[in-house]
Short mmCIF file of N, CA and C in Angstrom, two decimals:
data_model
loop_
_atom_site.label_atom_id
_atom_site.label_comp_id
_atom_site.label_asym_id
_atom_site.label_seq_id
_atom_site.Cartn_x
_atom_site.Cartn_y
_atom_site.Cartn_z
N UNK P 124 91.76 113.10 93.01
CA UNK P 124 91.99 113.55 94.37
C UNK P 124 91.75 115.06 94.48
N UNK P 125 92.32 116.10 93.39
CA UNK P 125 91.75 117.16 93.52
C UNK P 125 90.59 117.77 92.83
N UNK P 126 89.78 118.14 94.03
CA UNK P 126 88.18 118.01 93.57
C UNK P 126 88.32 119.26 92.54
N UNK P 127 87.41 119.12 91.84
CA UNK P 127 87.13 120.28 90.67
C UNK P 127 85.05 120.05 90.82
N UNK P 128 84.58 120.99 91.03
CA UNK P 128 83.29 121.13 91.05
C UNK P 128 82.33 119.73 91.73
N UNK P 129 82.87 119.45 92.82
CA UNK P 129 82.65 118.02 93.55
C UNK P 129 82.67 116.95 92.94
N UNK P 130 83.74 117.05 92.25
CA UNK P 130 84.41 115.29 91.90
C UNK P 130 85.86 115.75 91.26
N UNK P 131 86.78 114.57 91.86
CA UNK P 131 87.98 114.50 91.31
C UNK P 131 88.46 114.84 90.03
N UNK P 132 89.73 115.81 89.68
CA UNK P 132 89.87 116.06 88.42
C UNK P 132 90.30 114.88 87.60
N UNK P 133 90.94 113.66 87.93
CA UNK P 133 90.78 112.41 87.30
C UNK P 133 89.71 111.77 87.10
N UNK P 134 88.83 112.05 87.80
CA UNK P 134 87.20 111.63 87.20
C UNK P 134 86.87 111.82 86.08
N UNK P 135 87.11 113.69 86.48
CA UNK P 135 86.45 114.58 85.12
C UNK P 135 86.99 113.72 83.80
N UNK P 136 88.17 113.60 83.84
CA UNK P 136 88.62 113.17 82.80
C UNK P 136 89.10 112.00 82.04
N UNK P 137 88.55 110.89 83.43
CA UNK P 137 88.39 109.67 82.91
C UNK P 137 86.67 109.43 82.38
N UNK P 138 86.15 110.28 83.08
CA UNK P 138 84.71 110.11 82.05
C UNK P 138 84.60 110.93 80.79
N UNK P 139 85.19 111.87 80.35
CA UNK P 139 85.07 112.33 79.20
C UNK P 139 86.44 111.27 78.29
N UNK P 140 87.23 110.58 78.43
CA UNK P 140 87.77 109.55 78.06
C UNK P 140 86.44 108.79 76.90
N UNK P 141 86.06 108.38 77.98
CA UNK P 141 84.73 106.92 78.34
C UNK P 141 83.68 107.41 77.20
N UNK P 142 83.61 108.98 77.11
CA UNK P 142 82.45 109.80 76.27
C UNK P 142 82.95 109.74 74.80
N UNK P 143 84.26 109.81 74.61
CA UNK P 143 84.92 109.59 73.31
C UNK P 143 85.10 108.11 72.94
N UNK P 144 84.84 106.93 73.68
CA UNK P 144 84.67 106.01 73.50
C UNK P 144 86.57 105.37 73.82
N UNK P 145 86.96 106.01 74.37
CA UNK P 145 88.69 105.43 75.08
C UNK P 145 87.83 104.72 76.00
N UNK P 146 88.37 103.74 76.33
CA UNK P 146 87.81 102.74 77.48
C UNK P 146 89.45 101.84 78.14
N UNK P 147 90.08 101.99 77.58
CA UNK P 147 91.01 100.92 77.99
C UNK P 147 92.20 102.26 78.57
N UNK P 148 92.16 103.13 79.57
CA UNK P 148 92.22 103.80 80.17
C UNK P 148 93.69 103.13 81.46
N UNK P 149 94.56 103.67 81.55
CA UNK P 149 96.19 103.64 82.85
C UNK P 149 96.34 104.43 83.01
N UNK P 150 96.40 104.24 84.79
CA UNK P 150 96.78 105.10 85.50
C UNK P 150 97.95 104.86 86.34
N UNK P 151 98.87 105.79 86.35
CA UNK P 151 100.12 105.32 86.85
C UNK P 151 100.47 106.15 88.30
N UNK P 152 99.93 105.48 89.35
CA UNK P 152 100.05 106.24 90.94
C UNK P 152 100.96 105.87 91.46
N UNK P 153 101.27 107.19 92.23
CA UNK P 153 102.69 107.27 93.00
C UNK P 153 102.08 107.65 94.78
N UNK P 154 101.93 108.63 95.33
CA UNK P 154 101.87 109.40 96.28
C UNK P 154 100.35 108.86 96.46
N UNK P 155 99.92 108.54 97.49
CA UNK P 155 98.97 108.40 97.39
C UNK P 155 97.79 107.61 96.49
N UNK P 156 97.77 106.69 96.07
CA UNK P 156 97.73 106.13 94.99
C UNK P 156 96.61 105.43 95.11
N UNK P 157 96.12 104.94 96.58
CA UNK P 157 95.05 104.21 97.22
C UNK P 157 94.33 105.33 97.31
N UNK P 158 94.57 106.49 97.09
CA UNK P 158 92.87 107.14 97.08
C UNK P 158 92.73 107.43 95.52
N UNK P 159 93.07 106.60 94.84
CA UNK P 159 92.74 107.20 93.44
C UNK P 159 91.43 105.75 93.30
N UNK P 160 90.02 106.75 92.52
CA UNK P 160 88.78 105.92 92.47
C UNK P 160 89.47 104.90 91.44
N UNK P 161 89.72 104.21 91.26
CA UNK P 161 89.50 103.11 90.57
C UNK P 161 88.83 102.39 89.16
N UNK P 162 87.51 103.12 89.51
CA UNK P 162 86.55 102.56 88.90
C UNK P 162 86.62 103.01 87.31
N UNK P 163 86.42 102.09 86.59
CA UNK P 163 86.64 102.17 85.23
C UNK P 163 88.38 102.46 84.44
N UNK P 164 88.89 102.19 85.54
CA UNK P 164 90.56 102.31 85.09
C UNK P 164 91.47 101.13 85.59
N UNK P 165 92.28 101.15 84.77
CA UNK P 165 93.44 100.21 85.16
C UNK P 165 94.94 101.06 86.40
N UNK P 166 95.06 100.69 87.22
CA UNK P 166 95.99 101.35 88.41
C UNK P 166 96.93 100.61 88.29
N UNK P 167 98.04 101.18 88.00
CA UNK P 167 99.47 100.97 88.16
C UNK P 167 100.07 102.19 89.18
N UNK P 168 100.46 101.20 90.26
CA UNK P 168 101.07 101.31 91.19
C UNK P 168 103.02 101.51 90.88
N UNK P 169 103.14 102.74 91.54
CA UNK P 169 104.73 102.88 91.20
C UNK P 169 104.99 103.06 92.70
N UNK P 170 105.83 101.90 92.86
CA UNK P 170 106.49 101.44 94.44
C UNK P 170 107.48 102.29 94.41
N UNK P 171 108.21 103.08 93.52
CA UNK P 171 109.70 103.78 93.59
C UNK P 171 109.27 105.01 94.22
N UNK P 172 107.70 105.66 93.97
CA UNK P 172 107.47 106.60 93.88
C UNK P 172 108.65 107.76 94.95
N UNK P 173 108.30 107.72 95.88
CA UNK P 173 109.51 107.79 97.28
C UNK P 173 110.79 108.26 96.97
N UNK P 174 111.58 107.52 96.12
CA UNK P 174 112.75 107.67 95.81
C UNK P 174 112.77 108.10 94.67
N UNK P 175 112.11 108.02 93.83
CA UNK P 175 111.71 108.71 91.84
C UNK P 175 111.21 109.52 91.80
N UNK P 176 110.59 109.73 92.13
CA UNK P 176 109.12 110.71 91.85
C UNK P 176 108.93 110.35 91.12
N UNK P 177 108.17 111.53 90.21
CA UNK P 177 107.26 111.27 89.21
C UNK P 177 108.00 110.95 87.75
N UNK P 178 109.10 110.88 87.33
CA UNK P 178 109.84 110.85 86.20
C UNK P 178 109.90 109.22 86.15
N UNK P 179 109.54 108.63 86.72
CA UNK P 179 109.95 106.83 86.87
C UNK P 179 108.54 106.45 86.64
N UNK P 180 107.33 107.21 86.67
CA UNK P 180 105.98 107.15 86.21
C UNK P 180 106.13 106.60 84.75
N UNK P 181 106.57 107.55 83.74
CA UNK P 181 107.31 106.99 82.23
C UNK P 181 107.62 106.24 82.29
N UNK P 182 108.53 105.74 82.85
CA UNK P 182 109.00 104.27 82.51
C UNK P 182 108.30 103.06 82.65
N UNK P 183 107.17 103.09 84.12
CA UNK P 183 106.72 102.10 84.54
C UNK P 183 105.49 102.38 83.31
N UNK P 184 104.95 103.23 83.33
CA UNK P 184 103.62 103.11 81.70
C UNK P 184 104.46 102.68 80.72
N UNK P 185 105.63 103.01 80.11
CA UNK P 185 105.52 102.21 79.11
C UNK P 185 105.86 100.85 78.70
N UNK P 186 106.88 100.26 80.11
CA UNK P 186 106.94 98.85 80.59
C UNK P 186 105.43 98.43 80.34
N UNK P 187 104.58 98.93 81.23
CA UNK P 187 103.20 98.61 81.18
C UNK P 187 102.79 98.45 80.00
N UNK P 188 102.59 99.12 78.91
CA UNK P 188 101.93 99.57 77.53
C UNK P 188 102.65 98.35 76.76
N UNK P 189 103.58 97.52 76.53
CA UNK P 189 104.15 96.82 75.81
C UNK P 189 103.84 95.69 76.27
N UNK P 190 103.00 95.40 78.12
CA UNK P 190 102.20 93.85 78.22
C UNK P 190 101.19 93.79 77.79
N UNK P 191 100.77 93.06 77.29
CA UNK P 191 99.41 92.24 76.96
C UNK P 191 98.34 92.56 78.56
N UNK P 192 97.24 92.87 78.31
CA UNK P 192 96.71 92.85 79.59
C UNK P 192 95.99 91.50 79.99
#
């Protein structure tokens, strides 16, 4: 969402991920979460966001990280 040299700084750095050969890539959105691109990532959605912020992000990745995808 925040552009860095016309593309998102989660871009930047889900493609240099992708360049090291990480591919199996989570993302854990709160605020706004529907404008995060998608593409080539897994989106986890944090419904608390509102009432948590960002500290309930942790919890829901590593709930996440211990399912099977």
């Amino acid at each position: 969402m925040l552009p860095i040299a016309g593309r998102p700084l989660l871009r930047w750095l889900v493609d240099s991920f992708k360049k090291e050969n990480i591919h199996d890539i989570t993302v854990v959105g709160g605020y706004c979460a529907d404008a995060i691109d998608t593409t080539g990532i897994r989106l986890v959605v944090n419904e608390r966001y509102a009432r948590t912020g960002n500290s309930h992000h942790w919890r829901v990745r590593s709930m996440r990280s211990n399912r099977k995808p």
